Amino acid sequence: MKGRPHLVAALPALACLVALPFVFPQGFALSLMCQMGIATIFALSYNMLLGQTGLLSFGHAVYFGLGAFCAMHVLRWAGGSGGGGAWVVIALPLVGGLGGLIAGIVLGAITTRRAGTIFAMISLGVGEMVASVAPMFPALFGGEAGLNANRVFGAPLFGITFGPQRQVYYLIVAWALLAAWGMHALTRTPLGRMANAARDNPERAQFVGYHPQMVRFLMLALSGFFAGIAGGLSAINYEIVTGESLGAHTSALVLLMAFIGGIGQFYGPIIGAVLVTFLQTALSQYTHAWLFYFGLFFLFMVLEAPGGIASLVQLHREPWRQGLLRWVWPQYALAALPVALTLAGLIGVVELVYRVAGGVEAGETSWKLFGNAIDATRWQPWALALLLFAGGGAWLRRAWSGVAWQWKMVLLATARGKDR
Amino acid sequence: MSSAPVLQLAGVHKTFGQTAIIRGVDLDLVAGERHALIGPNGAGKSTLFNLISGRLHATAGTIRLRGADITRATPQAINRMGLARSFQVTNLFHRMTVFENLRCGALRSRGGGYAFWRRVDGVAEANARADEVLDAIGLARRREATAGELTYAEQRALEIGVTIACGADVILLDEPTAGMSRSESAAAVALIRKVTAGKTLVMVEHDMDVVFGLADRVSVLVYGEVIATGAPDAIHANARVQEAYLGTGLAQAGAAETAHA
Ligand SMILES: Nc1ncnc2c1ncn2[C@@H]1O[C@H](COP(=O)(O)OP(=O)(O)OP(=O)(O)O)[C@@H](O)[C@H]1O
Ligand SMILES: [Mg+2]
């Protein structure tokens, strides 16, 4: 009885994952989806630390990167000897995982001695140390250029060569499902539960017979394992691994994914990984200011929804179950237009500023939008953008108070419904 | 009372910097007794509990649990040797449910360990024990509530529950009824009596009704020294205790209690 509803939900989801490459066959979409799959594993592994054990790590890329380099070395070696072929590629993420696990065991023994701020600082230090040591060993890390390999070698396996991106996509999906299942199962083990306990109250954990340091260490080592799997997949996907995959930028990115998605729910980081990867790759195609938008979005989330997107989903769940959400939908609809106007105004201002400030190639201050030329040196577009932003914003404030009021009603009714 | 002591403190001292807080405590606990530790505020009662349970380490002296030296042992080691304690200030896993709190308490002694290869729901003994304690502390209705959202009295009950869940046979309770109303306090005493039956109990308590109703023996701690140990009646009659504590502190405490109620 218990497992059934999950199965019912899982089958269509699985069908979607299988069908996606046929719905979006373009190379760009396919490589985006591959990236999302890898990021999903990585972000989930990060949340084993942040969400489940309460450890804020600034150096999680170390396990991802070292896993990727381990996998890359095996791939190069197997490719050179020509043996194995597709089998090697299928198993390669496991090599990455073992690399991440060993790194987790070695480094975790140092970093998990303390929790809290001290752990965060040590993780930052260790991350920086590994990232700065890597370039000194070009034989291991390939120096500036990194290490590359060809994932296609040996005899095909039932026609599978992992040459076409679509085949790699299915490999990533399979590993992502396996890893997500494993990490979810881990939350329901004695260790997983004691990780929550050590997060909530490490002192009390001691008085029920557990060593919080041991709990942290095991969680970090296992999270290194899963991060390493993601690293191994990225070695296959890109056929190159550079020192950047170990570095602070990658560490920061995974933190953002987990946080934006929501660290309080198991599925939160999945949302974050998909969304951030999408913003990062898709948005950067359209605007040079994408990092700015991304930062703005992050700021908005931290201030307005610190529990991440998953917390918003959770908020809607119980009212949805009780059929109370029909009270808020109209309010949301009413707020949609002012939201769009405000955003349009904001984007307009940002893009104009970028143009005149020379953010794009120098001198290029005009661009085309829906066939109309917009010249950032004239006053009209500025006036329009500012008007949209101010007017939309004022309207939004009024519309939002309606949403807030309606939510108050819904939450009251929900609480009553729950008691019954 | 000739059997070997379960818990034995010999010449225990604790100083914080220059200040001596525990100044030579000797105490023997007999198996199965209910022992009350009383004394004015700041006497060092909680500090003594911290020393016994491994949260702090004694500056001098030795503490033995069933003969084994635990003076320098870690809290987790002492817990696994069968000694559990509660806290004066509620100290729970506040984001976890009531049931999860109790299961965390039971897990280590019921074979859960650090396992990451088996389901926690499959550790049958720990789950059974958690549900058993859940019933005993009367929180069955609140099983799925998070510890943080319980009322104060419920949190105090859970505090005792987490302490006893591991099944330790030496139990230290630090002011389990503090801040409770009369009726809540009476319920807590009944609970304590029930769940510590057959175990060795040391309890810090300010409420003299509770002390004299529950304890087999009483020790009086004043300025880091045990000035008297004995049966409740003997303590009541003891001249030194009356002078140092009962005469002033207890009368006041009693008056305060009545005023409070
Ligand atoms: N870690 C510490 N560092 C310094 N001083 C401490 C420390 N812990 C306790 N003390 C001091 O030791 C003295 C005894 O404290 P303790 O908490 O043991 O008293 P208590 O008998 O439990 O009192 P109460 O009835 O108020 O709980 C107090 O003066 C306190 O300030
Ligand atoms: Mg105290």
mmCIF file of C-alpha atoms in Angstrom, chain A residues 260-390:
data_model
loop_
_atom_site.group_PDB
_atom_site.id
_atom_site.type_symbol
_atom_site.label_atom_id
_atom_site.label_comp_id
_atom_site.label_asym_id
_atom_site.label_seq_id
_atom_site.Cartn_x
_atom_site.Cartn_y
_atom_site.Cartn_z
ATOM 1 C CA ILE A 260 17.610 28.369 -4.428
ATOM 2 C CA GLY A 261 15.945 24.984 -4.783
ATOM 3 C CA GLY A 262 15.512 24.656 -1.039
ATOM 4 C CA ILE A 263 17.609 22.761 1.459
ATOM 5 C CA GLY A 264 14.709 21.799 3.694
ATOM 6 C CA GLN A 265 13.265 19.211 1.309
ATOM 7 C CA PHE A 266 14.976 16.301 -0.366
ATOM 8 C CA TYR A 267 13.775 17.337 -3.824
ATOM 9 C CA GLY A 268 14.674 21.027 -3.388
ATOM 10 C CA PRO A 269 18.193 20.812 -4.857
ATOM 11 C CA ILE A 270 16.803 19.039 -7.934
ATOM 12 C CA ILE A 271 14.681 22.090 -8.718
ATOM 13 C CA GLY A 272 17.631 24.346 -7.989
ATOM 14 C CA ALA A 273 20.001 22.364 -10.212
ATOM 15 C CA VAL A 274 17.622 22.403 -13.157
ATOM 16 C CA LEU A 275 16.743 26.062 -12.762
ATOM 17 C CA VAL A 276 20.244 27.400 -12.177
ATOM 18 C CA THR A 277 21.686 25.357 -15.033
ATOM 19 C CA PHE A 278 18.956 26.679 -17.269
ATOM 20 C CA LEU A 279 19.504 30.287 -16.238
ATOM 21 C CA GLN A 280 23.232 29.920 -16.545
ATOM 22 C CA THR A 281 23.229 28.506 -20.075
ATOM 23 C CA ALA A 282 20.042 29.874 -21.590
ATOM 24 C CA LEU A 283 20.111 33.355 -20.108
ATOM 25 C CA SER A 284 23.746 33.871 -21.032
ATOM 26 C CA GLN A 285 22.766 33.362 -24.672
ATOM 27 C CA TYR A 286 20.471 36.359 -24.581
ATOM 28 C CA THR A 287 22.118 38.928 -22.391
ATOM 29 C CA HIS A 288 25.500 39.953 -21.145
ATOM 30 C CA ALA A 289 23.890 41.001 -17.888
ATOM 31 C CA TRP A 290 22.822 37.433 -17.045
ATOM 32 C CA LEU A 291 25.066 37.209 -14.002
ATOM 33 C CA PHE A 292 23.493 40.380 -12.694
ATOM 34 C CA TYR A 293 20.003 38.954 -13.145
ATOM 35 C CA PHE A 294 21.111 35.778 -11.538
ATOM 36 C CA GLY A 295 22.476 37.666 -8.544
ATOM 37 C CA LEU A 296 19.255 39.655 -8.311
ATOM 38 C CA PHE A 297 17.238 36.458 -8.386
ATOM 39 C CA PHE A 298 19.373 34.909 -5.676
ATOM 40 C CA LEU A 299 19.014 38.008 -3.527
ATOM 41 C CA PHE A 300 15.258 37.931 -4.013
ATOM 42 C CA MET A 301 15.083 34.293 -2.990
ATOM 43 C CA VAL A 302 17.234 34.770 0.104
ATOM 44 C CA LEU A 303 15.134 37.714 1.256
ATOM 45 C CA GLU A 304 11.648 36.596 0.270
ATOM 46 C CA ALA A 305 11.811 32.797 0.302
ATOM 47 C CA PRO A 306 14.797 31.694 2.382
ATOM 48 C CA GLY A 307 13.492 28.123 2.314
ATOM 49 C CA GLY A 308 13.951 28.065 -1.450
ATOM 50 C CA ILE A 309 11.467 27.069 -4.102
ATOM 51 C CA ALA A 310 10.734 23.813 -2.329
ATOM 52 C CA SER A 311 9.427 25.731 0.680
ATOM 53 C CA LEU A 312 6.970 27.542 -1.606
ATOM 54 C CA VAL A 313 5.857 24.196 -2.979
ATOM 55 C CA GLN A 314 5.417 22.876 0.562
ATOM 56 C CA LEU A 315 3.400 25.955 1.471
ATOM 57 C CA HIS A 316 0.897 25.190 -1.279
ATOM 58 C CA ARG A 317 0.631 21.495 -0.546
ATOM 59 C CA GLU A 318 -1.800 21.266 2.329
ATOM 60 C CA PRO A 319 -4.167 23.971 0.985
ATOM 61 C CA TRP A 320 -4.062 22.178 -2.355
ATOM 62 C CA ARG A 321 -5.018 18.906 -0.728
ATOM 63 C CA GLN A 322 -7.967 20.583 0.929
ATOM 64 C CA GLY A 323 -8.999 22.287 -2.292
ATOM 65 C CA LEU A 324 -8.460 25.751 -0.823
ATOM 66 C CA LEU A 325 -6.074 27.012 -3.474
ATOM 67 C CA ARG A 326 -8.950 28.094 -5.681
ATOM 68 C CA TRP A 327 -9.125 31.134 -3.390
ATOM 69 C CA VAL A 328 -5.644 32.273 -4.350
ATOM 70 C CA TRP A 329 -5.519 31.486 -8.059
ATOM 71 C CA PRO A 330 -7.569 34.577 -9.026
ATOM 72 C CA GLN A 331 -5.309 36.725 -6.870
ATOM 73 C CA TYR A 332 -2.248 35.254 -8.537
ATOM 74 C CA ALA A 333 -3.787 35.939 -11.947
ATOM 75 C CA LEU A 334 -4.456 39.546 -10.944
ATOM 76 C CA ALA A 335 -0.844 39.931 -9.838
ATOM 77 C CA ALA A 336 0.615 38.385 -12.985
ATOM 78 C CA LEU A 337 0.327 41.453 -15.194
ATOM 79 C CA PRO A 338 1.931 43.914 -12.749
ATOM 80 C CA VAL A 339 4.695 41.371 -12.151
ATOM 81 C CA ALA A 340 5.337 41.209 -15.888
ATOM 82 C CA LEU A 341 5.302 44.994 -16.231
ATOM 83 C CA THR A 342 7.674 45.508 -13.312
ATOM 84 C CA LEU A 343 10.049 42.880 -14.639
ATOM 85 C CA ALA A 344 9.942 44.394 -18.117
ATOM 86 C CA GLY A 345 10.769 47.793 -16.662
ATOM 87 C CA LEU A 346 13.573 46.374 -14.563
ATOM 88 C CA ILE A 347 15.067 44.488 -17.475
ATOM 89 C CA GLY A 348 14.775 47.585 -19.625
ATOM 90 C CA VAL A 349 16.691 49.706 -17.128
ATOM 91 C CA VAL A 350 19.395 47.084 -16.640
ATOM 92 C CA GLU A 351 19.912 46.574 -20.360
ATOM 93 C CA LEU A 352 20.036 50.331 -21.007
ATOM 94 C CA VAL A 353 22.590 50.818 -18.251
ATOM 95 C CA TYR A 354 24.667 48.000 -19.701
ATOM 96 C CA ARG A 355 24.568 49.635 -23.127
ATOM 97 C CA VAL A 356 25.652 53.132 -22.103
ATOM 98 C CA ALA A 357 28.190 51.841 -19.601
ATOM 99 C CA GLY A 358 29.878 49.975 -22.414
ATOM 100 C CA GLY A 359 28.987 46.582 -20.996
ATOM 101 C CA VAL A 360 28.625 45.364 -24.583
ATOM 102 C CA GLU A 361 31.224 46.092 -27.290
ATOM 103 C CA ALA A 362 32.189 49.744 -27.061
ATOM 104 C CA GLY A 363 30.034 52.131 -29.048
ATOM 105 C CA GLU A 364 27.217 49.687 -29.621
ATOM 106 C CA THR A 365 24.429 51.464 -27.801
ATOM 107 C CA SER A 366 21.421 50.379 -29.829
ATOM 108 C CA TRP A 367 19.771 47.048 -30.345
ATOM 109 C CA LYS A 368 16.689 45.583 -31.872
ATOM 110 C CA LEU A 369 13.681 44.435 -29.932
ATOM 111 C CA PHE A 370 10.672 42.949 -31.739
ATOM 112 C CA GLY A 371 11.910 44.616 -34.899
ATOM 113 C CA ASN A 372 12.196 48.103 -33.345
ATOM 114 C CA ALA A 373 15.558 49.737 -32.975
ATOM 115 C CA ILE A 374 16.215 50.965 -29.456
ATOM 116 C CA ASP A 375 18.848 53.615 -28.937
ATOM 117 C CA ALA A 376 20.166 53.855 -25.401
ATOM 118 C CA THR A 377 21.532 57.368 -25.971
ATOM 119 C CA ARG A 378 18.064 58.842 -26.359
ATOM 120 C CA TRP A 379 15.730 59.610 -23.480
ATOM 121 C CA GLN A 380 12.573 57.856 -24.674
ATOM 122 C CA PRO A 381 13.542 54.258 -23.910
ATOM 123 C CA TRP A 382 14.775 55.298 -20.459
ATOM 124 C CA ALA A 383 11.543 57.070 -19.701
ATOM 125 C CA LEU A 384 9.519 54.095 -20.863
ATOM 126 C CA ALA A 385 11.535 51.598 -18.835
ATOM 127 C CA LEU A 386 11.431 53.707 -15.683
ATOM 128 C CA LEU A 387 7.708 54.301 -16.109
ATOM 129 C CA LEU A 388 7.089 50.569 -16.499
ATOM 130 C CA PHE A 389 9.176 49.806 -13.456
ATOM 131 C CA ALA A 390 7.668 52.461 -11.187
#
